[in-house]
Coordinates of C-alpha atoms and ligand atoms in Angstrom, one line a residue:
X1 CA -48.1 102.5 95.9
X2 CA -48.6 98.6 96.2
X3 CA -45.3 96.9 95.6
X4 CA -44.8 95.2 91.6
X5 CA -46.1 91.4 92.2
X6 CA -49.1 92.5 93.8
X7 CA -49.8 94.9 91.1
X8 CA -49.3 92.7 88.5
X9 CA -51.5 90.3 89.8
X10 CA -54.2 92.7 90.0
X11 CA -53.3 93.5 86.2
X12 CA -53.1 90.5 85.0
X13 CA -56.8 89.4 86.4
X14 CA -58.0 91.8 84.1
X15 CA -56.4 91.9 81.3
X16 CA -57.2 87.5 81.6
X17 CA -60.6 88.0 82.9
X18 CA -59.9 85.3 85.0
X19 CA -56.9 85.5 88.2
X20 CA -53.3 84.2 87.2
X21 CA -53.0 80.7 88.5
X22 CA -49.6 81.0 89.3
X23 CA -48.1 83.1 92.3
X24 CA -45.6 86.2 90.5
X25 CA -42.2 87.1 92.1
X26 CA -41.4 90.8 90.8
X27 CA -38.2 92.7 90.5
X28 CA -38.3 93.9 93.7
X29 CA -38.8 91.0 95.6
X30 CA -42.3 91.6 96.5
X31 CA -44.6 88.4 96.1
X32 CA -48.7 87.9 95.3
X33 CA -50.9 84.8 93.9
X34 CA -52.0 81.8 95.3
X35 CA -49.3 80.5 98.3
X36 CA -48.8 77.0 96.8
X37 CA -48.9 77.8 93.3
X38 CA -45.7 77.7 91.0
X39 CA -43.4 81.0 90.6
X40 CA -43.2 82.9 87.9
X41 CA -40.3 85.0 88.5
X42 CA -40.3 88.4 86.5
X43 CA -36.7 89.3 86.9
X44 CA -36.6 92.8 85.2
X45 CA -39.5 94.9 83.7
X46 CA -38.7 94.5 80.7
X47 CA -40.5 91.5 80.4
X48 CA -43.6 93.2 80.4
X49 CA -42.1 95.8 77.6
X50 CA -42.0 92.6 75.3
X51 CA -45.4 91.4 76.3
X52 CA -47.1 94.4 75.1
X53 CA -45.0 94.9 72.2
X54 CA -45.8 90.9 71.1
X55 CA -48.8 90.0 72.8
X56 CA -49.2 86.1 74.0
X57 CA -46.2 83.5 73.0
X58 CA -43.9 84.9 71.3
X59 CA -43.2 88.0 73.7
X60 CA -43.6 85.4 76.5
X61 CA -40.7 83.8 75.0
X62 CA -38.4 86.6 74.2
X63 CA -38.5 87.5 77.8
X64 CA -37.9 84.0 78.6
X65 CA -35.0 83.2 76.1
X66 CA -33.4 86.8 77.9
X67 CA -33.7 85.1 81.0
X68 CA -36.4 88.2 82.3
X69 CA -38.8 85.2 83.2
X70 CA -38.7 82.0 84.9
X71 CA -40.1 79.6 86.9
X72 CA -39.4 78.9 90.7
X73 CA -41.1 75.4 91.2
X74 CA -42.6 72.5 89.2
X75 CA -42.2 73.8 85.3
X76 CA -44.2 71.1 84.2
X77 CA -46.8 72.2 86.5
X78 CA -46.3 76.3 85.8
X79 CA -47.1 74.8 82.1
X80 CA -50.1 72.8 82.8
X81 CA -51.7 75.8 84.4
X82 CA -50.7 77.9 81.7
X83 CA -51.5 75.8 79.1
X84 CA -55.1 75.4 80.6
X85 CA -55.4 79.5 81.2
X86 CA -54.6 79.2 77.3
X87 CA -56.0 76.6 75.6
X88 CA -59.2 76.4 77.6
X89 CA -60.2 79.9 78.0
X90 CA -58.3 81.9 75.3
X91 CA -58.8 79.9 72.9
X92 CA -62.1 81.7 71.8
X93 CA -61.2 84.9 69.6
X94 CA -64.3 86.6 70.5
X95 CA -63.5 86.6 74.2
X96 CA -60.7 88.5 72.6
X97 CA -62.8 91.1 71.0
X98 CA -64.9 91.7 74.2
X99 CA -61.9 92.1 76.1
X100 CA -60.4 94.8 74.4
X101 CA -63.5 96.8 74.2
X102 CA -63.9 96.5 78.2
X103 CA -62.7 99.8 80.0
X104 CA -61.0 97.6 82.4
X105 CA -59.0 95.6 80.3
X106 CA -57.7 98.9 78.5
X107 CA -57.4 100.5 82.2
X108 CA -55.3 97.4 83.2
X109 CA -53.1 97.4 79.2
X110 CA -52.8 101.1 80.2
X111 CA -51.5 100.7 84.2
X112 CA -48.8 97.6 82.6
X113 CA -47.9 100.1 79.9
X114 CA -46.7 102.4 83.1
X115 CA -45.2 99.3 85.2
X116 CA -43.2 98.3 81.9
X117 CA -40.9 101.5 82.4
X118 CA -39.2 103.1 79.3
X119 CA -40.1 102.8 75.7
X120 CA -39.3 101.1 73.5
X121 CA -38.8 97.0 74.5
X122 CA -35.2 95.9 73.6
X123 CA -34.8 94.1 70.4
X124 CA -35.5 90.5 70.4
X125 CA -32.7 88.1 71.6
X126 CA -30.2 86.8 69.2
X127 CA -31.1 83.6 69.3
X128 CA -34.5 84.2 67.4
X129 CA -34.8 83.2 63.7
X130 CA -34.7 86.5 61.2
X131 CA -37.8 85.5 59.5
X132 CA -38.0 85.2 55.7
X133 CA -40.0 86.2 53.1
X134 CA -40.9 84.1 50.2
X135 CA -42.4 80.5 49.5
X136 CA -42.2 77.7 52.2
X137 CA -40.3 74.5 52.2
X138 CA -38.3 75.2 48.7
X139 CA -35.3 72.9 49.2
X140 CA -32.8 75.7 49.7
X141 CA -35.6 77.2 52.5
X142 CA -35.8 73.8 54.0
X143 CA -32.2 73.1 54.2
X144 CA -31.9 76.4 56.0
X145 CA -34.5 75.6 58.8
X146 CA -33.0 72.6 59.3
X147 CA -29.4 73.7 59.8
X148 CA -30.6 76.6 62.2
X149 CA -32.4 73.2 64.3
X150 CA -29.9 70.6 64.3
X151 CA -26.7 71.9 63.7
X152 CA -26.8 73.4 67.0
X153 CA -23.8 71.0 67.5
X154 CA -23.2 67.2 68.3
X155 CA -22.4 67.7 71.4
X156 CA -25.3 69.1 72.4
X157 CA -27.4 66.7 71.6
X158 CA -25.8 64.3 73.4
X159 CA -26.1 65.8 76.3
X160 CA -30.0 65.7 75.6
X161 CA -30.6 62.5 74.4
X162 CA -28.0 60.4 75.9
X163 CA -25.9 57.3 74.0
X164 CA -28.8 56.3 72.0
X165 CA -28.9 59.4 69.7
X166 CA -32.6 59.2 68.5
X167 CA -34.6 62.2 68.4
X168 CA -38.1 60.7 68.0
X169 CA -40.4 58.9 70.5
X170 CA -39.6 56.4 71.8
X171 CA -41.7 53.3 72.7
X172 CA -41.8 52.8 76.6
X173 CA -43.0 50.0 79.1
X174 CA -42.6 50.1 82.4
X175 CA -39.1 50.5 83.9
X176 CA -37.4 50.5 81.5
X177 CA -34.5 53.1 80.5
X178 CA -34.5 55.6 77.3
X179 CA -31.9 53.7 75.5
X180 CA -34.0 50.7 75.8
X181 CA -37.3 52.3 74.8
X182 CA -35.2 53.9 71.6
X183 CA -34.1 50.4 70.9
X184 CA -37.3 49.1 71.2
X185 CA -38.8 52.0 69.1
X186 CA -36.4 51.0 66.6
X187 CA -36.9 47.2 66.6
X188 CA -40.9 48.1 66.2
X189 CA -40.2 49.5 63.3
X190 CA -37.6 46.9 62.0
X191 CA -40.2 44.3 62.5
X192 CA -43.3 46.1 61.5
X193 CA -41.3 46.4 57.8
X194 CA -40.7 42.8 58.2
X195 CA -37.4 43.5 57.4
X196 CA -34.4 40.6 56.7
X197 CA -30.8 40.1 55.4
X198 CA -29.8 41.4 52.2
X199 CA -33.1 44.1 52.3
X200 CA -32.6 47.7 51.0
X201 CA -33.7 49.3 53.0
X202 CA -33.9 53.7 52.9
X203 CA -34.6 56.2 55.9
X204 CA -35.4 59.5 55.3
X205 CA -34.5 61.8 57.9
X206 CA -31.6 60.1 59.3
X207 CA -30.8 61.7 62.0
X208 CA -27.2 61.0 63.4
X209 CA -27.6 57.0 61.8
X210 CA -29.4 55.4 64.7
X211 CA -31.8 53.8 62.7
X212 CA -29.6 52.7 60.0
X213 CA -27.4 51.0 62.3
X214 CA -30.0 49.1 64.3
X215 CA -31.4 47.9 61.0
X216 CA -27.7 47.0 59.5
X217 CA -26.8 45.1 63.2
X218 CA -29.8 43.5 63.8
X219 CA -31.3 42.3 60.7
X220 CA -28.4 42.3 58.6
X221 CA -30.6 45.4 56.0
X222 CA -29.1 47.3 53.4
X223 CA -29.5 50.7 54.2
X224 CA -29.1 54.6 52.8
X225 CA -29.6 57.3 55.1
X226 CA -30.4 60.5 54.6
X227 CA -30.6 63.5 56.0
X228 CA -30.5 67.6 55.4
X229 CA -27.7 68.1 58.0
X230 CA -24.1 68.0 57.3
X231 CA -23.3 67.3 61.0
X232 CA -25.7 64.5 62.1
X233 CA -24.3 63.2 59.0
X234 CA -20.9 63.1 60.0
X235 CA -21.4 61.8 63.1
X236 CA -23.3 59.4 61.7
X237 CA -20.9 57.5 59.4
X238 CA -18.2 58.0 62.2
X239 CA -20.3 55.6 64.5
X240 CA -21.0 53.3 61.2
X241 CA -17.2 53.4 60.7
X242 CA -16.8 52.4 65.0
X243 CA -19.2 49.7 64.6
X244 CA -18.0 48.4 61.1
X245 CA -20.8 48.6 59.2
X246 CA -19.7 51.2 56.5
X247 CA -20.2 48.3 53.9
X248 CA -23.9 47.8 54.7
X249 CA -24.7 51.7 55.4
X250 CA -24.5 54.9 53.2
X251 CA -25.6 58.4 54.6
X252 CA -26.0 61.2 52.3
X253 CA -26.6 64.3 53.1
X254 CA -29.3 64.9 50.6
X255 CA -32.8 66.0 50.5
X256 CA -35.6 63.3 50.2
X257 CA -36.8 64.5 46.8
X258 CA -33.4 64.0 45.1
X259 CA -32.8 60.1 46.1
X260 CA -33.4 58.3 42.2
X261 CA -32.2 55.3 43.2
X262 CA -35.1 53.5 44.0
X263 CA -36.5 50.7 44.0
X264 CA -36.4 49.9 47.6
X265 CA -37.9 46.9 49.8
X266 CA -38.7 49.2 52.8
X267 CA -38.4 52.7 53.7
X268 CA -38.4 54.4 57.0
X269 CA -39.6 57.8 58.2
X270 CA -38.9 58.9 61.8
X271 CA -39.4 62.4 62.7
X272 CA -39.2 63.9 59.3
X273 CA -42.7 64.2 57.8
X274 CA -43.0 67.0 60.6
X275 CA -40.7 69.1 58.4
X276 CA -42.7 68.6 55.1
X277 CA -45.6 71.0 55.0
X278 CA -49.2 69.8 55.0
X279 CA -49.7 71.1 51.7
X280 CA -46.8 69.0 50.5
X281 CA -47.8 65.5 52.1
X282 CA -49.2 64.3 48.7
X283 CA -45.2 65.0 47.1
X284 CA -44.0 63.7 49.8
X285 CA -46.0 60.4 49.5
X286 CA -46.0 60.4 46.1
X287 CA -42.2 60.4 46.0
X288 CA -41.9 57.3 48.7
X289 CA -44.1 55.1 46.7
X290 CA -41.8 55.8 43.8
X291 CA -38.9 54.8 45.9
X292 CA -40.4 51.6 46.4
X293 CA -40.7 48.0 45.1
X294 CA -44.3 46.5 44.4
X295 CA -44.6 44.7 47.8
X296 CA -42.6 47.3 49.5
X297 CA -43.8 49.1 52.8
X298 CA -43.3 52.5 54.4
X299 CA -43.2 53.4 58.0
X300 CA -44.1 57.0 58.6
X301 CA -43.5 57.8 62.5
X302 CA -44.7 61.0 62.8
X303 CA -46.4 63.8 65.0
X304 CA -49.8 65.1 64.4
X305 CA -52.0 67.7 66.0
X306 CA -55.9 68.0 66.3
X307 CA -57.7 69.4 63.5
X308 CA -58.7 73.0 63.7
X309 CA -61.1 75.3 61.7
X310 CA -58.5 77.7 60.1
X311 CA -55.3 75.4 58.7
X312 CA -52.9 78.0 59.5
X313 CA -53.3 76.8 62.4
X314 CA -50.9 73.6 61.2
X315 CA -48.2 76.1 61.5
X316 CA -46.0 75.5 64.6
X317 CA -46.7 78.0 67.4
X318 CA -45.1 81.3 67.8
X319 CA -42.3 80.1 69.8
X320 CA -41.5 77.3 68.5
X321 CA -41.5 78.8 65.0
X322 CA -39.3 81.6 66.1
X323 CA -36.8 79.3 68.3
X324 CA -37.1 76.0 67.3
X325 CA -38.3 74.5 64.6
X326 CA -38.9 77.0 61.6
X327 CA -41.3 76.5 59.4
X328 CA -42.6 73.1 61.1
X329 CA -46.3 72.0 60.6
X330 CA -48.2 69.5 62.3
X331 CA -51.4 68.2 60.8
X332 CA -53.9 66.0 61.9
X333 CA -53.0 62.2 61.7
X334 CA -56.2 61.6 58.8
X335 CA -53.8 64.1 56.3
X336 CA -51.0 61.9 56.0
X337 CA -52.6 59.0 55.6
X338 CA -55.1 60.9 53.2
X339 CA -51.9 61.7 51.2
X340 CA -50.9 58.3 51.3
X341 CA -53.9 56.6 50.1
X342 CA -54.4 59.2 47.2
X343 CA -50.6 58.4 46.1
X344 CA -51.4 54.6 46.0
X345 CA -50.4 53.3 49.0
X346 CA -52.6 50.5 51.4
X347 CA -52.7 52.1 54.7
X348 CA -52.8 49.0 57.0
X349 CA -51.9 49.8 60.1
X350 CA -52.2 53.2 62.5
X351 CA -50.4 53.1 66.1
X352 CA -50.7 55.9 68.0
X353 CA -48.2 56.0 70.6
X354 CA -49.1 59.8 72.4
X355 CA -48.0 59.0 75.8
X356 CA -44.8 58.1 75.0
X357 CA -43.9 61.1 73.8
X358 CA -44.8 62.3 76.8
X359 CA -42.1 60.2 78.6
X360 CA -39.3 60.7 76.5
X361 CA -39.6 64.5 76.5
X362 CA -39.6 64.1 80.5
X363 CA -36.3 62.1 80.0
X364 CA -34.9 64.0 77.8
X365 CA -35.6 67.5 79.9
X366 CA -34.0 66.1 82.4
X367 CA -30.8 65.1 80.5
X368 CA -30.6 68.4 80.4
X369 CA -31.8 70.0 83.8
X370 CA -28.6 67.4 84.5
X371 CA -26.4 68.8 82.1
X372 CA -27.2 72.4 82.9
X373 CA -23.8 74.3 82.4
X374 CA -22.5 72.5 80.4
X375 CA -25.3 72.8 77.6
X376 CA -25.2 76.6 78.1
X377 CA -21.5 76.6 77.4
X378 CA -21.8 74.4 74.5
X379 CA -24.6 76.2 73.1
X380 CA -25.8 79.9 74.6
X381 CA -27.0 80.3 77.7
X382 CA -30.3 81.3 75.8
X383 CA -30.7 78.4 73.7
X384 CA -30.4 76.0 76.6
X385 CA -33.7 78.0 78.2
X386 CA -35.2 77.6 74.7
X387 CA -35.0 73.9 74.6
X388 CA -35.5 73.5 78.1
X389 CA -39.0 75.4 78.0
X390 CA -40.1 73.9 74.4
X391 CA -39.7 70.3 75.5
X392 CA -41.5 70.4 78.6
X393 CA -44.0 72.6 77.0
X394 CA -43.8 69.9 74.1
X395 CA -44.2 67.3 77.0
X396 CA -47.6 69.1 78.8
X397 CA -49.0 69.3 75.3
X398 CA -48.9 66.0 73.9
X399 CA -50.2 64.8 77.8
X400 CA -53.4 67.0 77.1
X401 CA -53.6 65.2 73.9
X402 CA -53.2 68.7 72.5
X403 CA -50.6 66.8 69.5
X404 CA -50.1 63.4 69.0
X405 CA -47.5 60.7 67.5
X406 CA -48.7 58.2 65.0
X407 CA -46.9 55.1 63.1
X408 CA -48.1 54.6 60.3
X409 CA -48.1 51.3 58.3
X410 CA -48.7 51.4 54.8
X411 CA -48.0 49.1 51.7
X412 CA -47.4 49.9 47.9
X413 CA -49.8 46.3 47.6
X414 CA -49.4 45.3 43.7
X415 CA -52.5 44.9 41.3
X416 CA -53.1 41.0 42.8
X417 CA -54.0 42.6 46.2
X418 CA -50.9 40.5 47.7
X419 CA -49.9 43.2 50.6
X420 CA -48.1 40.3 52.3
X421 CA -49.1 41.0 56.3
X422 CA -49.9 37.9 58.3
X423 CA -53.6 38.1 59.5
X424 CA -52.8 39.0 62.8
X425 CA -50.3 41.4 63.0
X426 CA -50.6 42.5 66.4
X427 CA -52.6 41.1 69.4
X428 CA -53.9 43.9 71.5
X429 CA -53.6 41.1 74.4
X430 CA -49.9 41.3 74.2
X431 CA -49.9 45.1 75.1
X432 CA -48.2 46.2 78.7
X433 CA -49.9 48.6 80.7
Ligands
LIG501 C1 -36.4 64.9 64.2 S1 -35.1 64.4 63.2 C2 -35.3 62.6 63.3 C3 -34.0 61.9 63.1 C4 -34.1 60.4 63.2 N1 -35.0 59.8 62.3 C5 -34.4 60.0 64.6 O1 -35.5 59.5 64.9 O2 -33.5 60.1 65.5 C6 -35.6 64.8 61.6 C7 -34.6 64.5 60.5 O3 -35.2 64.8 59.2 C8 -34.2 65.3 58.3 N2 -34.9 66.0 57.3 C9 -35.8 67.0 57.3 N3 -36.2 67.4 56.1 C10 -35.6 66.6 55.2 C11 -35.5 66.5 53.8 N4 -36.3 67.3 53.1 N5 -34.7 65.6 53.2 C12 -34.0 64.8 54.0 N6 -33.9 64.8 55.3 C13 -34.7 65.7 56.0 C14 -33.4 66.1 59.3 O4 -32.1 66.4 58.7 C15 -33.3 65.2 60.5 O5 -32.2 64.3 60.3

């Protein structure tokens, strides 16, 4: 009998329709697929069992997250050719349809059914979300999904994105280093709100107070931070309490929808909307331009995918919604600002700052590849392969323009029509390649 790799191989060209573009390393050592290709190593066979039990990403991940897969090589080039196996030619359901009602694709389901080994797969890894029932993005539900993502521990974090303690894009030009790019991110913002001493300033979705610091430092703002997660907030006011700031800064941890004490000059929102739910982008907006004072303008940094036919699509993928992120959604860029315009607001100004994302997932992946044991003792040794895979997956998609990252501009302009923006905000001439 022909050893494992070049069986699967043979398998997987049709069950794809199309051969692997990646060269498989089995359990038995045997090798098959294209010489120069990257490696996907299948450790143990029950991989496969996982694969037929959950079809496509999310039994792809399980056996990942178990450590039964992996890749020997370039992972963000194992993920390019994955992603374009995926996205390009499965991405039509019909193909689907065909597929299972070929003879050789339920020949080749059939022959990985008996590589696989025993029945039943194992059950899936602990470091899976136990999905719930029941409306999405309550605040209770919310606050849940957001512990299970960021209270994975301080340290851990820091491994991943070093002193500057952003998790957001950051805004890149050439050489320079991800503390200065998060800087810089943050300075874009701080001038883009036109912000100045004495401001009040509010940013929702705090993270661990980088924001609210720069703004406080720099430009001498008045600022309330909040944020869903009891650790990033105590981390945060320890660094406001190192810097001496704690009488310019306050973080709370509370959710958006219960700050009342409005009215503010400028708000901020950096990573956050990505938690909100498309169908609640017109609450969420609403709410902001409560928050603010006639004159007042928001700053929505935020991630946004390309529109598709069926919107639960908007849900995050599989893996991500099982590992990640729970209950993320990423809508197209025109929803927001939709949302926004409907709740009042003068949208004035749309930067859309993809590649960069690119770059600081890059960075911060390999922070990480860095940091290797030591994020697998701080964490699992699981979790570290989870965030390892979803941000260089995160990286390869927002490189294919598969998802985006937008700032948006907008302005609560009172009845005169005064939105106070100079004429010129920005001079495409001054951009660096
Ligand atoms: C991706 S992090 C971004 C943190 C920070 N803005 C940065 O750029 O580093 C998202 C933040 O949104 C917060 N968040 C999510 N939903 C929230 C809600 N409903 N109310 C308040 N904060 C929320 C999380 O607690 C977290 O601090």
């Amino acid at each position: 009998m022909a050893d494992a790799a070049s069986r699967l191989t043979a398998l997987a060209k049709d069950l794809l329709g199309h051969p692997l573009p990646m060269r498989i390393r089995a359990w038995d050592g045997s090798e098959a697929g294209p010489p120069d290709a990257p490696v996907l190593v299948v450790r143990h066979r029950r991989a496969l069992r996982r694969l037929l039990w959950r079809p496509g990403e999310l039994g792809l991940a399980r056996a990942w997250v178990a450590g039964e897969l992996d890749v020997d090589g370039d992972l963000y080039e194992a993920l390019d050719r994955l992603a374009g196996l995926i996205w390009e030619r499965g991405a039509d359901a019909k193909d689907a349809v065909h597929a299972v009602r070929d003879p050789r694709f339920r020949a080749a389901a059939r022959g990985l059914l008996q590589l696989a080994g025993p029945w039943p797969p194992p059950p899936p890894p602990a470091e899976e979300v136990r999905r719930r029932s029941g409306p999405l993005h309550t605040k209770r539900r919310d606050k849940e999904a957001i512990s299970h993502h960021y209270d994975v521990g301080n340290d851990f974090y820091e491994l991943v994105l070093g002193p500057s303690m952003v998790y957001s894009c950051a805004y890149w030009s050439k050489d320079t280093t991800l503390e200065q790019a998060q800087a810089d991110k943050l300075d874009l913002i701080c001038r883009k709100l036109a912000l100045k001493k004495g401001d009040r300033l509010l940013d929702v979705g705090c993270g661990w107070g980088s924001m609210a610091i720069h703004a406080a430092r720099e430009y001498g703002a008045r600022v309330v931070g909040v944020t869903l997660s009891t650790e990033q907030a105590a981390y945060a006011r320890k660094r406001i309490a190192d810097q001496g700031l704690t009488d310019l800064i306050e973080i709370r941890v509370q959710d958006y929808r219960d700050v009342k004490d409005g009215p503010y000059d400028a708000i901020s929102s950096i990573g956050m909307a990505e938690h909100v739910g498309a169908a609640r982008y017109r609450e969420y907006a609403d709410e902001l331009y409560a928050l603010l004072k006639p004159g007042g303008r928001l700053l929505n940094h935020q991630i946004a995918r390309r529109p598709e036919k069926d919107e639960a699509a908007y849900h995050v993928d599989a893996f991500i919604d099982a590992y990640v992120f729970p209950d993320g959604e990423l809508a197209p860029v025109g929803r927001t600002a939709a949302a926004l315009e409907e709740a009042g607001f003068e949208v004035r100004d749309v930067e859309a700052i993809r590649e960069h994302y690119g770059l600081t997932l890059r960075q911060w992946v390999a922070n990480l590849e860095a940091n290797w044991a030591e994020a697998q003792r701080l964490t699992s040794p699981g979790r570290a392969r989870v965030w390892r895979l979803y941000m260089a997956a995160c990286a390869v998609a927002f490189e294919r323009n598969r998802i985006g990252v937008n700032q948006i501009l907008a302005v609560r302009t009172p009845e005169d029509g005064t939105s106070g923006l100079p004429l010129r905000p920005r001079a495409w001439t001054e951009t660096t390649s």
